[in-house]
Coordinates of C-alpha atoms (C1' of nucleotides) in Angstrom, one line a residue:
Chain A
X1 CA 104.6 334.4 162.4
X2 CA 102.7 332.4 159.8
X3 CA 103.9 328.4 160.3
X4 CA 101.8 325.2 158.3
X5 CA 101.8 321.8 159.9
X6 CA 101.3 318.3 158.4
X7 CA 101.6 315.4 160.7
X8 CA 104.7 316.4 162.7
X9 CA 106.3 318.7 160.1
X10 CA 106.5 322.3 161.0
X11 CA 106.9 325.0 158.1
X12 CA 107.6 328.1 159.2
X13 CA 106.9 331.0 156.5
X14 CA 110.1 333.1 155.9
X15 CA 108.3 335.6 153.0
X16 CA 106.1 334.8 150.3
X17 CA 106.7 331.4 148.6
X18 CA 109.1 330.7 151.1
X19 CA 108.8 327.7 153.7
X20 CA 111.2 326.4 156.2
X21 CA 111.2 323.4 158.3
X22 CA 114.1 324.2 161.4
X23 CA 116.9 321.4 161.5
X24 CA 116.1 319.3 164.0
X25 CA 118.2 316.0 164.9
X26 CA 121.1 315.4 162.8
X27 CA 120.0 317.0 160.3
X28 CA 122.8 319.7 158.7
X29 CA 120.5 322.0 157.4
X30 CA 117.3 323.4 157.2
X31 CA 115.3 322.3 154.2
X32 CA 113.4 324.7 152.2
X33 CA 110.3 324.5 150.3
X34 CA 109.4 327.5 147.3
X35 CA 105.8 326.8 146.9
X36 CA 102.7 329.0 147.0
X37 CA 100.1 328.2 149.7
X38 CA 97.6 326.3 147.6
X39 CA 100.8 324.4 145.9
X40 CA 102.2 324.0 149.4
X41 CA 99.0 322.0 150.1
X42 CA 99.2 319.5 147.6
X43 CA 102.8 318.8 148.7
X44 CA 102.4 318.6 152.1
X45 CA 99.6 315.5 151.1
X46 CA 102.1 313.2 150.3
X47 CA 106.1 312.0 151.6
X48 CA 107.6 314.8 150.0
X49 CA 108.2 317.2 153.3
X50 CA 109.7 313.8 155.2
X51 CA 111.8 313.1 152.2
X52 CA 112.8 316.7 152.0
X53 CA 113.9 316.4 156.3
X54 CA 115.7 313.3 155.6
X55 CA 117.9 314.8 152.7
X56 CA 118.8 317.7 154.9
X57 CA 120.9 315.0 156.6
X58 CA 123.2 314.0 154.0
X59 CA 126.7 315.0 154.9
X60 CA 128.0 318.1 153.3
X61 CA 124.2 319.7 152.2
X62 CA 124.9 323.3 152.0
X63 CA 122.5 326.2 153.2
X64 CA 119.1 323.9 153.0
X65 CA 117.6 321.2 150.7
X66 CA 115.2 322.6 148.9
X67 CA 111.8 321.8 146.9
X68 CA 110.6 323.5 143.6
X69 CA 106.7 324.6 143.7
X70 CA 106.4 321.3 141.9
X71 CA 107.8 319.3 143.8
X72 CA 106.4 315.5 145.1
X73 CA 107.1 312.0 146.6
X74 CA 110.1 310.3 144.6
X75 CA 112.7 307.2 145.2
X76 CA 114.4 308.9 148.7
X77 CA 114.8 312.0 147.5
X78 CA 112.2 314.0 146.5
X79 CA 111.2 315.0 142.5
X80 CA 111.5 318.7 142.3
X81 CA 114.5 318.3 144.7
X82 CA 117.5 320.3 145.0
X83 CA 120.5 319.4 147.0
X84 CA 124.0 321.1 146.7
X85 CA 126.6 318.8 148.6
X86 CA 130.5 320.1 149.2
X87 CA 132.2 318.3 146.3
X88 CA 135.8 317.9 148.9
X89 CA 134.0 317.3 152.1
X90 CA 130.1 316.2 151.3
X91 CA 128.8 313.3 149.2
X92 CA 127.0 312.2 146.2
X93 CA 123.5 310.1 146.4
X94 CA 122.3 308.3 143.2
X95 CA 119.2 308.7 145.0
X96 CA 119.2 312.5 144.5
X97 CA 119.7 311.9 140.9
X98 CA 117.1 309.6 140.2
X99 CA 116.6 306.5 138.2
X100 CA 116.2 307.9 134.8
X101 CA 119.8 309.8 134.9
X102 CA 119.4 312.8 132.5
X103 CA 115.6 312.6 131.7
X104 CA 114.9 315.7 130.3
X105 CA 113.4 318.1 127.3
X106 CA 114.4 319.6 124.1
X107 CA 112.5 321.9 121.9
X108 CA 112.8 321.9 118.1
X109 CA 111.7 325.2 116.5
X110 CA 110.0 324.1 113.1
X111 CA 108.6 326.6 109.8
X112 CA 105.1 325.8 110.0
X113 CA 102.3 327.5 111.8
X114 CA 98.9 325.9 113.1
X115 CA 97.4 326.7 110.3
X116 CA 99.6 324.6 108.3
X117 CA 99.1 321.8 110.6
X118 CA 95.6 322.2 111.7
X119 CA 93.2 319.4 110.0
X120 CA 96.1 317.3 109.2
X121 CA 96.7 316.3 112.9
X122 CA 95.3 312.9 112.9
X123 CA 98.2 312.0 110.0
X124 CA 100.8 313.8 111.7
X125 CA 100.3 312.0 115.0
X126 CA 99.9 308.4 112.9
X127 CA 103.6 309.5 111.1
X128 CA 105.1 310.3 114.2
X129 CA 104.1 307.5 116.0
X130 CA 105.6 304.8 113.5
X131 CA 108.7 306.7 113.1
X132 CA 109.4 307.6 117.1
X133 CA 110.2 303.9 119.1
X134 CA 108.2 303.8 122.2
X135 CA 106.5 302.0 125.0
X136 CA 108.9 300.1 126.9
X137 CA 111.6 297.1 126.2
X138 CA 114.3 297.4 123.1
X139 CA 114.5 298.9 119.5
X140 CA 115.4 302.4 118.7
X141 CA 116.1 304.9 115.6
X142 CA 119.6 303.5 115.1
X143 CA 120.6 299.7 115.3
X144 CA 122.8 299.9 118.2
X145 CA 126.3 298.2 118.4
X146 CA 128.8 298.0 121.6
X147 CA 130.9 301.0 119.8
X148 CA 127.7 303.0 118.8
X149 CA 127.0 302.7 123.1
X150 CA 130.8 303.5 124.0
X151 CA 130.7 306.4 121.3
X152 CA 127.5 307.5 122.9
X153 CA 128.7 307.5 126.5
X154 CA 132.1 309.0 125.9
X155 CA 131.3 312.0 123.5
X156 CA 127.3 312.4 123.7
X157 CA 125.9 314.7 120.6
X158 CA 129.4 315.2 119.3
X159 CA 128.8 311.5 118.5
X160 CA 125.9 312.0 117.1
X161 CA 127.6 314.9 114.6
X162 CA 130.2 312.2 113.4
X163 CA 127.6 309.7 112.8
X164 CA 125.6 312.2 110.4
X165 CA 122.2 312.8 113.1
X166 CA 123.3 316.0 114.1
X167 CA 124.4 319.6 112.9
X168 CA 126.7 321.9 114.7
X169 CA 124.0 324.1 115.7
X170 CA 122.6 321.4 117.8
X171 CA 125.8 321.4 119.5
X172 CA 125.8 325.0 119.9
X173 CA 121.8 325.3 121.5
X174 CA 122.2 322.0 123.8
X175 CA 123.3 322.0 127.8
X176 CA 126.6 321.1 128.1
X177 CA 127.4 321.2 123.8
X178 CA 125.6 317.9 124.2
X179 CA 128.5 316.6 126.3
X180 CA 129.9 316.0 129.8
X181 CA 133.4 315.7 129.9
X182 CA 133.4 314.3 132.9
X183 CA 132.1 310.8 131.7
X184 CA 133.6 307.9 132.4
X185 CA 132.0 305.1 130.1
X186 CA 134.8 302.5 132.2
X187 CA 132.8 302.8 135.1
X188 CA 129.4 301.9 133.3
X189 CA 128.4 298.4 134.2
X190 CA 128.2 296.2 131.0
X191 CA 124.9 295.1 131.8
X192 CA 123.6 298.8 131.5
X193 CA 125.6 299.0 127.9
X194 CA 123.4 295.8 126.9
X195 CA 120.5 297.5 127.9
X196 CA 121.2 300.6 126.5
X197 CA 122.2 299.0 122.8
X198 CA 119.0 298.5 121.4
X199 CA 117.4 301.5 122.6
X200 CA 119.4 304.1 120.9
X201 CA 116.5 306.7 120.2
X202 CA 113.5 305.4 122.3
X203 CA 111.2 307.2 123.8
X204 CA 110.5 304.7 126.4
X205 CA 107.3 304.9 129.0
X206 CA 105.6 306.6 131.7
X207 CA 105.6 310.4 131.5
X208 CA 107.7 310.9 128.2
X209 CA 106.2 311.9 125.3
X210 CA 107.0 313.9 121.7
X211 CA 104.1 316.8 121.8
X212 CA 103.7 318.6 118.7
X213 CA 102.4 322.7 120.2
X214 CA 101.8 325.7 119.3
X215 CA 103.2 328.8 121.0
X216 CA 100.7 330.7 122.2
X217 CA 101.6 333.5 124.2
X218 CA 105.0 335.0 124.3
X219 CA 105.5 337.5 127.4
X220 CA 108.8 338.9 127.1
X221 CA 109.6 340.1 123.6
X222 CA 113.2 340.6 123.1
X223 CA 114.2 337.1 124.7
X224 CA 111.5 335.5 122.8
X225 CA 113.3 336.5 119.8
X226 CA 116.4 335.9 121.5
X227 CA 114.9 332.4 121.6
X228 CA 113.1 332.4 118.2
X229 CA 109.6 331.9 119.4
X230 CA 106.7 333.8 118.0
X231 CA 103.1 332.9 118.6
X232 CA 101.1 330.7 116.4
X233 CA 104.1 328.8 115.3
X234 CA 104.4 325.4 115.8
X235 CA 107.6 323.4 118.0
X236 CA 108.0 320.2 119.0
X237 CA 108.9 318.8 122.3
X238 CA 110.8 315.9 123.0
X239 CA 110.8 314.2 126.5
X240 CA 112.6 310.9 127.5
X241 CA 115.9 309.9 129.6
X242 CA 118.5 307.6 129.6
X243 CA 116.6 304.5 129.6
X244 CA 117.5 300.9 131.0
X245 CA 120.8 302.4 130.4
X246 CA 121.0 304.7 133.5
X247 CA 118.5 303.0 135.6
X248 CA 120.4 300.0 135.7
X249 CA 123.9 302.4 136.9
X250 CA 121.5 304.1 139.6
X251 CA 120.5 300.3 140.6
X252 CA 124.1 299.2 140.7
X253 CA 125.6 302.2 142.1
X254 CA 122.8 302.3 145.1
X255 CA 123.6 298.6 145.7
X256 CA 127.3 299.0 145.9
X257 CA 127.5 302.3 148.0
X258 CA 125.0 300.7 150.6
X259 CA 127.7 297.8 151.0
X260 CA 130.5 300.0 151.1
X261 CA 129.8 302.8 152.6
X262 CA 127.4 301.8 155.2
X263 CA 128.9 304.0 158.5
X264 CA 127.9 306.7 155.9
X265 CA 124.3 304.8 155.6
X266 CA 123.6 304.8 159.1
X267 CA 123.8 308.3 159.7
X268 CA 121.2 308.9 157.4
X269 CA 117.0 308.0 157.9
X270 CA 116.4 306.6 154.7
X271 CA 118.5 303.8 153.1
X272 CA 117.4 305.2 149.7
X273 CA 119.4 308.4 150.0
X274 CA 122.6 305.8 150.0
X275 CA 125.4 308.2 149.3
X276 CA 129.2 307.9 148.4
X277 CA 131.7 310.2 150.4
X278 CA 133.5 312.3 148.3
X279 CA 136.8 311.7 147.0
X280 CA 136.1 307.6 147.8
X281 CA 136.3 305.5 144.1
X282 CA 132.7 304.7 144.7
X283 CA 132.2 308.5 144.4
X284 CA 134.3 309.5 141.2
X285 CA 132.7 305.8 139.8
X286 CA 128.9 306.8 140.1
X287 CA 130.1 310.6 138.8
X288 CA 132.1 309.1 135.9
X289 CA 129.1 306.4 134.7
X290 CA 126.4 309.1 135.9
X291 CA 128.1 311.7 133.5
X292 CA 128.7 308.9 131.1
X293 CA 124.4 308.0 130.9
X294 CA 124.0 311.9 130.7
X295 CA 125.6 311.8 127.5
X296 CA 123.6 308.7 126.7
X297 CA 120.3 310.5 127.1
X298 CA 121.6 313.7 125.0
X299 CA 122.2 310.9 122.0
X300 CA 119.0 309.2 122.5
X301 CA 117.4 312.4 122.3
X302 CA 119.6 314.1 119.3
X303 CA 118.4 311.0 117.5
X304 CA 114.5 311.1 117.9
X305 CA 115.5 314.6 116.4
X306 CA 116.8 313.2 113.4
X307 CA 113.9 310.9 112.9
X308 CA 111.7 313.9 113.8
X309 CA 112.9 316.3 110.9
X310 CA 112.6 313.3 108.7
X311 CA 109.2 312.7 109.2
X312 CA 108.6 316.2 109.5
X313 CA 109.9 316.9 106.1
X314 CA 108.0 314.0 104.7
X315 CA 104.2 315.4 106.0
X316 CA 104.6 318.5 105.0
X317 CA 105.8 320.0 101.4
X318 CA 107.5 322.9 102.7
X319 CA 109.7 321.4 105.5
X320 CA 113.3 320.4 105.2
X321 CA 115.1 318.7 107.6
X322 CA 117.5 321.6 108.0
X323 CA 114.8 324.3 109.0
X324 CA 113.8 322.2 112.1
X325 CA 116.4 323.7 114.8
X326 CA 117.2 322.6 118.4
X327 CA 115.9 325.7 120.5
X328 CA 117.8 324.3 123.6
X329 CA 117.9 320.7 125.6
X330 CA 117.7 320.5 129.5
X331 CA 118.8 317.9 131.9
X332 CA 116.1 317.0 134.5
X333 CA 117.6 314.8 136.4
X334 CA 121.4 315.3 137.0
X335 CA 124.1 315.9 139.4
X336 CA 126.8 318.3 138.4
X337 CA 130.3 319.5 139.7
X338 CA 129.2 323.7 139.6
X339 CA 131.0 326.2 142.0
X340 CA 128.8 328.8 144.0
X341 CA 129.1 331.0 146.4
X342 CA 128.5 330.0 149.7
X343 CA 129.0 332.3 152.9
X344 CA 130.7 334.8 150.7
X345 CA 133.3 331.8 149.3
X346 CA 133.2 330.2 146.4
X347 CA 132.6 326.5 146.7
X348 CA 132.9 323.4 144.3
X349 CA 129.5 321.6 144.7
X350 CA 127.6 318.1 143.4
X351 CA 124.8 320.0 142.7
X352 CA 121.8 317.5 142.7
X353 CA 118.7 318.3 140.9
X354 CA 116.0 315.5 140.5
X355 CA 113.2 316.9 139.0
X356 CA 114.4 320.4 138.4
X357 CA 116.0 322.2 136.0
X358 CA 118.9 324.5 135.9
X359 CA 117.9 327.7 135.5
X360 CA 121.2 330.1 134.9
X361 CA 121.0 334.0 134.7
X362 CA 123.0 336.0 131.9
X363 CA 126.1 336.0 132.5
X364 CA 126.9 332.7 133.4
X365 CA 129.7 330.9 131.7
X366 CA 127.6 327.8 131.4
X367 CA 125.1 329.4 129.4
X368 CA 125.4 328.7 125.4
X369 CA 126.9 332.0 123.8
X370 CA 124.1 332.5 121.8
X371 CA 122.1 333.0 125.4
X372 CA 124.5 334.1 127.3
X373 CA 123.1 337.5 127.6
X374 CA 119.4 337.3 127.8
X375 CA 119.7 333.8 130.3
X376 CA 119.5 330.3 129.6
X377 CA 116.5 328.6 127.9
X378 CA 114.2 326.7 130.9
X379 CA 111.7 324.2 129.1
X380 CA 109.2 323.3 131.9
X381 CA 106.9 320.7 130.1
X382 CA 103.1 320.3 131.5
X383 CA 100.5 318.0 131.2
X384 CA 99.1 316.7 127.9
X385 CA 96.1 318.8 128.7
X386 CA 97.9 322.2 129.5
X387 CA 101.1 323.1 127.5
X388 CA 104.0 324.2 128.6
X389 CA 106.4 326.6 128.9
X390 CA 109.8 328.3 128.0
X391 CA 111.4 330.3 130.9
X392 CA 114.9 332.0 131.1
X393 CA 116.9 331.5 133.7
X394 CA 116.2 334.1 136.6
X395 CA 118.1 336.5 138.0
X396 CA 117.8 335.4 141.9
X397 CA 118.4 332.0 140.9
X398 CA 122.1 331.5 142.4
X399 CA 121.0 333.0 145.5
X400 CA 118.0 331.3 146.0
X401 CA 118.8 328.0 144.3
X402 CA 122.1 327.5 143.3
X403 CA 120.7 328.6 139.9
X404 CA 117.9 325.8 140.1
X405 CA 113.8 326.2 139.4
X406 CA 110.6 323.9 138.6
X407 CA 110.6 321.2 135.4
X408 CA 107.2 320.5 135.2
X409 CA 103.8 320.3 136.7
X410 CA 104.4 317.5 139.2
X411 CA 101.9 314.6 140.1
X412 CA 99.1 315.1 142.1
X413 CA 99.1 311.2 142.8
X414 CA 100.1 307.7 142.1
X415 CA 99.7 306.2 138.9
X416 CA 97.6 303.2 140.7
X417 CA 95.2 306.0 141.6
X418 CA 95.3 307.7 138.1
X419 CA 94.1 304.8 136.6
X420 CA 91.2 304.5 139.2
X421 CA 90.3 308.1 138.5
X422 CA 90.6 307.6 134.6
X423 CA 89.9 305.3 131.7
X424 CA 92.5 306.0 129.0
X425 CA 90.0 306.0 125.8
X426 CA 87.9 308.6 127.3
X427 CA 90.5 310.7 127.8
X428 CA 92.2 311.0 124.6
X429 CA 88.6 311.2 123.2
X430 CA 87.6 314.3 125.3
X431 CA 91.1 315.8 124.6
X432 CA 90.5 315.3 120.8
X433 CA 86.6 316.8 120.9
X434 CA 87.0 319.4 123.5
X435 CA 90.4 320.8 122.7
X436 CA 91.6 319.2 119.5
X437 CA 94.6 318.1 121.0
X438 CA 95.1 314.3 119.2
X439 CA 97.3 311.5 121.6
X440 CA 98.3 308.6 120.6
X441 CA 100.1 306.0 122.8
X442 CA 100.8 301.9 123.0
X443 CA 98.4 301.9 126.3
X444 CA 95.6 303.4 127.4
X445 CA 96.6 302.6 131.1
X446 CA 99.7 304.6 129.9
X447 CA 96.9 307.6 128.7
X448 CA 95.1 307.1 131.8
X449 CA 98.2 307.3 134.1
X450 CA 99.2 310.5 132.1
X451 CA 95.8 312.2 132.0
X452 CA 95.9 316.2 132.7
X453 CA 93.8 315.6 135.6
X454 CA 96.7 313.8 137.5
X455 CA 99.1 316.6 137.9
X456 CA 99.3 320.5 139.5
X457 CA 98.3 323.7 137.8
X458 CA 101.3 324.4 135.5
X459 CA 100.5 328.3 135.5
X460 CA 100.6 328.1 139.3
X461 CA 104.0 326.4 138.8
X462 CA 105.3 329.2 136.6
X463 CA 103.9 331.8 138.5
X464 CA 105.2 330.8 141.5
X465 CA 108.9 330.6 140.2
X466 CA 108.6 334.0 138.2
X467 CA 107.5 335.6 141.3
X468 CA 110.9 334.5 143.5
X469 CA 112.9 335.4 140.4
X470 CA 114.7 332.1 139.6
X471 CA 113.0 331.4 136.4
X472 CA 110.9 334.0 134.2
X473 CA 108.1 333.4 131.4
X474 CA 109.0 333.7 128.0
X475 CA 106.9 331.7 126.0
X476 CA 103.7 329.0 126.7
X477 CA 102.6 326.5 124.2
X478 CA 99.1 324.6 124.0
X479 CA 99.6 320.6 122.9
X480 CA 98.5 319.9 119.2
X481 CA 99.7 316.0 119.1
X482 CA 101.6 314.1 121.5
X483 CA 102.5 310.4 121.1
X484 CA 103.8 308.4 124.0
X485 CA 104.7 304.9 125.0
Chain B
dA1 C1' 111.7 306.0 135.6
dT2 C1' 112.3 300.4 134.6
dG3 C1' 113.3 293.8 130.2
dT4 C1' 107.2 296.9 136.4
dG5 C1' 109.7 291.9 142.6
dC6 C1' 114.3 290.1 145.6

DNA sequence: ATGTGC
């Protein structure tokens, strides 16, 4: 029996990529972490196997909580986490969500190839930059107004569509049509409305970007076309969240369940899991305002879209705005009511997945039709320095993961660290000399923090999820621009 | 992630 131990942590390996630490104390499950040795490494060096232990604990976590190869230390829960929780009987933690409630990617198919873009990169990246808000506090692409928030929060994209900055098609290739029904914009604090009013299409800070790439490899030729990628062509990826919007419902939500429910609090090791019981009003409340800044983040990303195709069709001669199409958009961070099959029953679950990506097979009536037999788009950015990729959903997924896999490369550590290790300038120098890849951002600590050197091997990711069959390469792109906050 | 502390 091959086991790993860090500190007092015990992972025992069940088959390749598979590692399980035994439930010990109260906790109701196992946990489970999906990681190749050398990745397994790098996760064991931080909180991440702890965190992992304590959300094994929360009432109602079915068959283990598990970690994505990419997984690392977060806000109670882990990033890269995956916890499915009984929906009648279990809980649901805003912890497990995460702060930035429905930070995720989109990919934009576009008409141009690197050879139309090559040598003009330096303008591209200057255009995008004025036209894309970032870095933190307010302004976005539209001036935002209480009814352009509850619009945004009750209908998501379908919002956008009325408003003139979307097409159907976008509707048609987004998670969800762009919309949770679920939402509940009553239940969203008006303090997070104020925040969120003047950041309608922002790209905000930290780790989100817009990254112009090129695809460079496809690996699986009929969904490739299926998905409309071919090599050398150029798409554009668009990462960013819900901003103050859905941090300030995680903050209120965590401070309210921790008063209310704190018999529920004490059973668990880590005050930032705070969870709501199900069926309680604090639970359908968090759900409703949770589902509610998921919409929120669709919008804000539906209209850096819109300013995208404009500025797309103003660099280049032979763009339209109508020839830049939405591939497919995925939540990142989410919690969803999803039934699966547990013990040979089907069960309605809050699936939790902070810093992971859903990752359904064909077949699955949550897939868009026009993927619904090949497997849904996955879009698993990496660094600045490494491209990324497009996976399909795999076919062990629901088994393994209540259809669940990787969403990026993960840190390899803290951003107080990465900007000891780097020095902004002389990265996005070396980036533009040694692999003409051109950033441009409102900080340089930002660069710095961000650098390529600061996160896990994305191929190792990749590998690692095509090789337990929950996610399967289609497509990698290599970064040509990238502008950030 | 974040009007970057409670």
């Amino acid at each position: 029996m091959t086991t790993r131990e860090f500190d007092d942590i015990t992972l025992e390996r069940v088959r390749e990529h598979v590692w399980e630490i035994a439930p010990e104390g109260e906790m109701e499950v196992p946990a489970r972490v999906l990681a190749s040795e050398a990745l397994l490494e790098e996760i064991g060096d931080d909180d991440s196997l702890q965190q992992l232990k304590n959300a094994a604990h929360l009432p109602g976590m079915q068959k283990y909580a598990l970690a994505m190869p990419d997984a690392h230390q977060g806000y109670g829960f882990p990033v890269g986490g995956v916890g499915a929780i009984d929906a009648e009987d279990g809980c649901i933690s805003p912890g497990a969500v995460g702060f930035d409630i429905n930070c995720g990617v989109r990919m934009l198919r576009t008409p141009l190839t690197y050879d139309d873009v090559r040598g003009r990169e330096e303008e591209l990246v200057d255009a995008l930059f004025d036209a894309v808000p970032s870095g933190l506090g307010g302004g976005g692409v539209v001036e935002g107004s209480r009814d352009a928030v509850d619009g945004a929060l009750e209908r998501g994209v379908e919002w956008a569509l009325e408003e003139g900055y979307a097409t159907e098609y976008d509707l048609k290739h987004c998670e969800d049509e762009g919309r949770r029904p679920d939402a509940k914009p009553e239940y969203v604090p008006k303090k997070a409305k104020d925040r969120g009013m003047n950041q309608m299409g922002s790209l905000g800070s930290g780790n989100h970007f817009l990254e112009v790439q090129r695809v460079t490899d496809t690996f699986d030729d009929g969904v490739a076309d299926a998905y409309g990628l071919r090599e050398g062509e150029i798409v554009v990826l668009i990462h960013c969240g819900s901003r103050g919007l859905g941090h300030q419902i995680c903050s209120n939500y965590v401070r309210k369940i921790e008063q209310e429910h704190g018999e529920l609090l004490d059973r668990l090791p880590d005050k930032d899991l705070a969870a709501a019981p199900a069926g309680s009003a604090l639970a359908e409340e968090y759900y409703g305002a949770m589902c509610a800044a998921v919409n929120f983040a669709w919008v804000n990303r539906q209209l850096i879209t819109h300013r995208t195709r404009e500025t797309l069709a103003d660099v280049f001669d032979a763009v339209d705005t109508d020839d830049v199409e939405l591939l497919y958009d995925v939540a990142h961070n989410i919690a969803k009511r999803e039934t699966h099959e547990v013990d040979g029953e089907q069960r309605e679950l809050f699936v939790h997945r902070k810093g992971a990506t859903r990752a359904f097979p064909a077949g699955r009536a949550e897939v868009p039709a026009a993927y619904r037999d090949v497997g849904q788009p996955v879009i698993i950015p990496g660094s600045m320095g490494a491209g990324s990729y497009v996976l399909k959903g795999g076919d062990r997924s629901l088994s393994e993961t209540f259809g669940s896999t990787a969403h990026g490369a993960g840190r390899l550590m803290s951003r107080t660290q990465a900007k000891q290790e780097f020095w902004g300038g002389d990265v996005q120098d070396d980036l533009a000399e040694q692999e003409h890849i051109y950033v441009k951002a409102n900080s340089g600590a930002t660069i710095a923090e961000e650098a390529p050197g600061v996160y896990k091997d994305i191929d190792e990711v990749v590998r690692v999820s095509g090789d337990l069959g929950i996610g399967d390469k289609v497509a990698r792109t290599f970064p040509v621009c990238n502008i950030k906050g």
